CSV table of C-alpha atoms in Angstrom, one decimal:
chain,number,residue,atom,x,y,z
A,1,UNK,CA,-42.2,61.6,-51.9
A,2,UNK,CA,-38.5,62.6,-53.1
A,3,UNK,CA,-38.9,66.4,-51.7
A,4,UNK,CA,-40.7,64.8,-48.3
A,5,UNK,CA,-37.5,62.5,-48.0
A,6,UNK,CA,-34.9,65.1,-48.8
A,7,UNK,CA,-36.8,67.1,-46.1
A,8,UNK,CA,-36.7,64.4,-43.5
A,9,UNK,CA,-32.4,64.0,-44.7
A,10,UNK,CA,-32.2,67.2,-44.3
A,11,UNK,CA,-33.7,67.9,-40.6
A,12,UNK,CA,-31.6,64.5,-39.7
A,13,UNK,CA,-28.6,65.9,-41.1
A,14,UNK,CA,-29.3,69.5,-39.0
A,15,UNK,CA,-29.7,67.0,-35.9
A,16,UNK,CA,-27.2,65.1,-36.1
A,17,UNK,CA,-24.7,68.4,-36.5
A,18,UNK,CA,-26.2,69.9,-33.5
A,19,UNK,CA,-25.5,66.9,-31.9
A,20,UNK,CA,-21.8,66.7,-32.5
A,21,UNK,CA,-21.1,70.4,-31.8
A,22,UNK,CA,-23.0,69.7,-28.8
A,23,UNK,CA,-20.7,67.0,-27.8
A,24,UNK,CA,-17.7,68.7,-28.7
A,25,UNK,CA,-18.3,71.8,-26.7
A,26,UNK,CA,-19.0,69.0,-24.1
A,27,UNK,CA,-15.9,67.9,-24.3
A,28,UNK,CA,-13.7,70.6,-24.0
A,29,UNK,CA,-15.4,71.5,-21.0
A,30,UNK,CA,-14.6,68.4,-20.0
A,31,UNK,CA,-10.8,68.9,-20.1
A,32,UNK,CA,-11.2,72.1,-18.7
A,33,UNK,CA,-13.2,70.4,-15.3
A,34,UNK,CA,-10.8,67.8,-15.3
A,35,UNK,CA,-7.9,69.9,-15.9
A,36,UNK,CA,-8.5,71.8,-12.1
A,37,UNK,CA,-5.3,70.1,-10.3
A,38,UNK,CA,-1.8,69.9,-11.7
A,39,UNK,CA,-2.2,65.7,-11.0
A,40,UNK,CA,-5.7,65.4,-13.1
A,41,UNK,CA,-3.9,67.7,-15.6
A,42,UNK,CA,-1.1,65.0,-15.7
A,43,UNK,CA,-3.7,62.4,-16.5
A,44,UNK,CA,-5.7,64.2,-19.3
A,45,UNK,CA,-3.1,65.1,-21.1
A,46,UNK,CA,-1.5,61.9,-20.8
A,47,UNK,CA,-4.5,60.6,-22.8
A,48,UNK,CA,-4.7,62.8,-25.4
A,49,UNK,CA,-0.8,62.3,-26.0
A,50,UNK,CA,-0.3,58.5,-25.0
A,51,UNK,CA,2.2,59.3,-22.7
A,52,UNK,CA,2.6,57.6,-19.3
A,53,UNK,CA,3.8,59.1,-16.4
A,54,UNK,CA,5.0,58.7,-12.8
A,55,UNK,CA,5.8,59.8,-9.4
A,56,UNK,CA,7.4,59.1,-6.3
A,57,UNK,CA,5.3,61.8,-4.5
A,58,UNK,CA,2.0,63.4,-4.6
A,59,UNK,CA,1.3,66.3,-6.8
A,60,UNK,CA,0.4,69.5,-5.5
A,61,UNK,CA,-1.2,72.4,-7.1
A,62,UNK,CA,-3.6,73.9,-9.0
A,63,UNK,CA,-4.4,74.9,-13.0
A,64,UNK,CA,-6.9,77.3,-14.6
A,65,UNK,CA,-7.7,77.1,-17.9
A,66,UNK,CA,-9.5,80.0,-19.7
A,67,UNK,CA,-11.0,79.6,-23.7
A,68,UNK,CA,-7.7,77.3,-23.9
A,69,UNK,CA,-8.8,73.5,-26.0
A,70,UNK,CA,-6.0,71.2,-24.7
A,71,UNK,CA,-5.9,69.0,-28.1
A,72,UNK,CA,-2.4,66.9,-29.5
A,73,UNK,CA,-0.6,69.6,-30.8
A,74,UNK,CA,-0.7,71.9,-27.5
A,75,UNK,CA,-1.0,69.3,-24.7
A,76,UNK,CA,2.3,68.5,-24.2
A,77,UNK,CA,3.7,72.2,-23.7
A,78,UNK,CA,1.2,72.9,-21.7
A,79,UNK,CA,1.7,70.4,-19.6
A,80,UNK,CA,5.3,71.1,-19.3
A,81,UNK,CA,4.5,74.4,-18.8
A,82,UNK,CA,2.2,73.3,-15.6
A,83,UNK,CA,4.4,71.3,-14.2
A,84,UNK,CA,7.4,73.9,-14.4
A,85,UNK,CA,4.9,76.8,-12.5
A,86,UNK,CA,3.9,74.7,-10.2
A,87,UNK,CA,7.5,73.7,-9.2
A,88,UNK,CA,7.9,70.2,-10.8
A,89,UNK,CA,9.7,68.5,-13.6
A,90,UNK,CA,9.3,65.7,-15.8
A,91,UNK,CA,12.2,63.3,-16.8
A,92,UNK,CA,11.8,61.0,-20.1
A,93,UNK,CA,12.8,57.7,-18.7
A,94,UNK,CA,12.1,55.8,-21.9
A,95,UNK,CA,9.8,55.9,-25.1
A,96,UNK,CA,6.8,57.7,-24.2
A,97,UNK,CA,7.5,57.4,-20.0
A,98,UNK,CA,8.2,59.8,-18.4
A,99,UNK,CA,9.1,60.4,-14.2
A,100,UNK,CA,7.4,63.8,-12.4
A,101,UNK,CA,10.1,65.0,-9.9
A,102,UNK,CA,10.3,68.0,-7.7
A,103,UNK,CA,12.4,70.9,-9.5
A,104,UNK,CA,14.4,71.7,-7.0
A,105,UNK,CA,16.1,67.9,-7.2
A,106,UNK,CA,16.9,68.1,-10.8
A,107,UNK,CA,20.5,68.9,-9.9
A,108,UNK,CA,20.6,65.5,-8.8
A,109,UNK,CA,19.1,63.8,-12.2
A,110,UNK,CA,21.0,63.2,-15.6
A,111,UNK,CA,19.4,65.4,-18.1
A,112,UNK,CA,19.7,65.6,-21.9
A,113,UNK,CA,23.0,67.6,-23.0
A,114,UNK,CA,23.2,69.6,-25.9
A,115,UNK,CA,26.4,71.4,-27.5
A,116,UNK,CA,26.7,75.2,-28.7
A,117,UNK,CA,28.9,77.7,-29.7
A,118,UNK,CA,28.5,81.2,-31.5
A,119,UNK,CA,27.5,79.9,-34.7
A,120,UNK,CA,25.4,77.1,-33.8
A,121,UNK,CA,22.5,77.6,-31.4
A,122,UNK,CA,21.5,74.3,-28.8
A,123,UNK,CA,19.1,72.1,-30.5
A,124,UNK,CA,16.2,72.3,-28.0
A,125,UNK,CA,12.6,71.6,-27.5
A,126,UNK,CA,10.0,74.2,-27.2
A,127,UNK,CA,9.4,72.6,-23.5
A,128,UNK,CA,9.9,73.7,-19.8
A,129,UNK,CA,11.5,70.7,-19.6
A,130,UNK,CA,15.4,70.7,-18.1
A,131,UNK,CA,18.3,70.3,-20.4
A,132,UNK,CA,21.9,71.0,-19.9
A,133,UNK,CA,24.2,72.8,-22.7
A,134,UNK,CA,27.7,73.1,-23.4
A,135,UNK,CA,28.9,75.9,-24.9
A,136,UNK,CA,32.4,76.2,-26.0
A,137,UNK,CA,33.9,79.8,-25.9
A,138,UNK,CA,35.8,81.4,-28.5
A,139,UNK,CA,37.3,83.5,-26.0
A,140,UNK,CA,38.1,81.0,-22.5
A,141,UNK,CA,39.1,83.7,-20.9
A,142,UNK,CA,35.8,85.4,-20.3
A,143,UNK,CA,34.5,82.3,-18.8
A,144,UNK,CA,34.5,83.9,-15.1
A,145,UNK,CA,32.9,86.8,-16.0
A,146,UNK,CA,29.8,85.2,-18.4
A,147,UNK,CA,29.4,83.0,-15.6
A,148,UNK,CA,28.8,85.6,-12.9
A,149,UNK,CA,26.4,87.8,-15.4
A,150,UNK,CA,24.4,84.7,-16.2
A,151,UNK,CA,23.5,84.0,-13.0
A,152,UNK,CA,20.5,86.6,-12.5
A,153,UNK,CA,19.0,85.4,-15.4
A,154,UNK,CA,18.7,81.8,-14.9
A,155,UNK,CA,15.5,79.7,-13.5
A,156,UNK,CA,14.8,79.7,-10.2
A,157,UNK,CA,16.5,75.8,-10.5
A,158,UNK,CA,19.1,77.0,-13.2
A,159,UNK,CA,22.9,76.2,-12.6
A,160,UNK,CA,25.9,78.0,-14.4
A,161,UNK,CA,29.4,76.2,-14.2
A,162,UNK,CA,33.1,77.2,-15.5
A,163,UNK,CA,35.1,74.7,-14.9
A,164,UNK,CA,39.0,75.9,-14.6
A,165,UNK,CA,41.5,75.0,-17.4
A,166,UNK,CA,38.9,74.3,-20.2
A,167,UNK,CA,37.2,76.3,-22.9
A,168,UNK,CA,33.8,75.1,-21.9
A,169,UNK,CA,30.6,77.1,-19.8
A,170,UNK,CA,28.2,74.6,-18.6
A,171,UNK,CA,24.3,75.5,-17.8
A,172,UNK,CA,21.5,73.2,-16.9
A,173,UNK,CA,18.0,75.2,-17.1
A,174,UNK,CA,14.9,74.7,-19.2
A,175,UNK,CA,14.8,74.3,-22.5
A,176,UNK,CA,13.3,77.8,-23.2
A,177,UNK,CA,15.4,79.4,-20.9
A,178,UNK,CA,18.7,77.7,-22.7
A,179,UNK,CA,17.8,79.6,-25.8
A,180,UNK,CA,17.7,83.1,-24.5
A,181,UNK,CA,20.8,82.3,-22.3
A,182,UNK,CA,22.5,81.2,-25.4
A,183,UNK,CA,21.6,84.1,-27.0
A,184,UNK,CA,23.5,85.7,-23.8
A,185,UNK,CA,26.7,83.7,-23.7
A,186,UNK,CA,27.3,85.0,-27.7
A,187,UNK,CA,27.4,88.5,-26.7
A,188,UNK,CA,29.8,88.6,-23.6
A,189,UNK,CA,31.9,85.4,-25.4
A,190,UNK,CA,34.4,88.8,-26.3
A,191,UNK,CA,38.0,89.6,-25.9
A,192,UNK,CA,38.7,90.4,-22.5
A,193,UNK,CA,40.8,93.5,-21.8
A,194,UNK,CA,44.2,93.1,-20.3
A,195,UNK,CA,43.4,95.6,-17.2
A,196,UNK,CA,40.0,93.5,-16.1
A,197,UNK,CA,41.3,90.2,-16.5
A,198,UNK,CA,44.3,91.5,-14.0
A,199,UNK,CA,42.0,92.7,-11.6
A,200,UNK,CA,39.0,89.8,-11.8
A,201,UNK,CA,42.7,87.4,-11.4
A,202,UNK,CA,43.4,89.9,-7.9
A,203,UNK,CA,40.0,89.7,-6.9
A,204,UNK,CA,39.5,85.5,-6.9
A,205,UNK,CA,43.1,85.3,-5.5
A,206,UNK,CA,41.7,88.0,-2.5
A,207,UNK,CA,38.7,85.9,-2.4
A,208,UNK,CA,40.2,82.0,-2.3
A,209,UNK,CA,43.1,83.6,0.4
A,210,UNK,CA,39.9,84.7,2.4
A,211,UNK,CA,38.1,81.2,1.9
A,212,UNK,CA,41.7,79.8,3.9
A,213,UNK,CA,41.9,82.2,6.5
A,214,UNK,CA,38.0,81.3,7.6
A,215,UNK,CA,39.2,78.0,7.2
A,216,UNK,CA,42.3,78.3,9.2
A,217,UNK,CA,40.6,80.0,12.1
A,218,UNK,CA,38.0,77.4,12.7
A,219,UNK,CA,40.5,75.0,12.6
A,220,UNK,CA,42.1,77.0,16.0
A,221,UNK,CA,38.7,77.2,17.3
């Protein structure tokens, strides 16, 4: 009777394994169907992290997801990752909410603002989510010309400021984006030679006297 009953344990056992590999396969391919559209994204993922989110506008766009388990530990990059190809954002409005806006309005919406320098890299998120840094210069003088070389490697929705008469270089861009820009700023935060600071000074007074003359002419007009 014993070795009957361990064999009977033992097929139940083999069952019931079969059964939950069976289910787990089942669903993971689950998330993956479900997963098909940038919105139903939005809403599996939200379950698996507990997030909420919302939207003044419909989301567009699709997702493919290939051998990829969406699971707590992955879910919320991805998503973030999502949302930033397919041209969207997501602002945290509050403990676990968060509002889905288009991208391209984010230069309209407060963001989290970090501080750097050359010794201390921006404490950011591994996201695709928008952030803005400050980075104080060791050099203020080079300010016009990191600005202008930053540009080309910013986000499509990335923004580079200098304002005049501070030491400061402000950038608002994703979170991944800030640290390789950062990365940037250190290297051409250098001592400026005398000769190209005279001549980037000639060139922006050529430039703002030619802002007032197209000024001055439509005026007459």
């Amino acid at each position: 009777m014993s070795i009957r009953r361990s064999i009977v344990v033992a097929a139940f056992l083999g069952l019931t394994t079969l059964s939950f590999n069976s289910n787990a396969k089942s669903k993971h391919k689950l998330h993956k169907s479900q997963c098909s559209t940038i919105s139903k994204c939005v809403e599996v993922i939200s379950k698996i992290t507990g997030d909420k989110y919302f939207s003044s506008e419909s989301l567009k766009g699709e997702a493919t997801l290939i051998n990829l388990k969406i699971d707590r530990d992955n879910a919320d990059l991805i998503l973030s990752s999502l949302l930033n190809d397919s041209g969207y954002t997501r602002i945290k409005e509050g403990d676990g909410t968060y509002k889905i806006i288009n991208a391209r309005d984010i230069r309209y919406t407060a963001v989290p603002l970090v501080s750097a320098d050359r010794d201390n890299p921006p404490r950011l998120p591994s996201s695709y989510d928008y952030h803005m840094m400050e980075y104080k210069l060791k050099f203020p003088e080079s300010s016009k010309i990191i600005t202008r070389n930053l540009r080309p490697f910013l986000s499509r929705y990335g923004r580079v400021v200098s304002p005049n008469g501070i030491d400061r270089i402000i950038v608002q861009d994703t979170a991944k984006n800030l640290n390789r820009v950062h990365s940037l700023i250190v290297k051409l935060d250098q001592e400026i030679d005398k000769e190209v600071l005279t001549e980037i000074k000639v060139k922006e007074k050529r430039h703002h006297e030619f802002k007032l003359m197209k000024i001055q002419n439509c005026c007459e007009k």
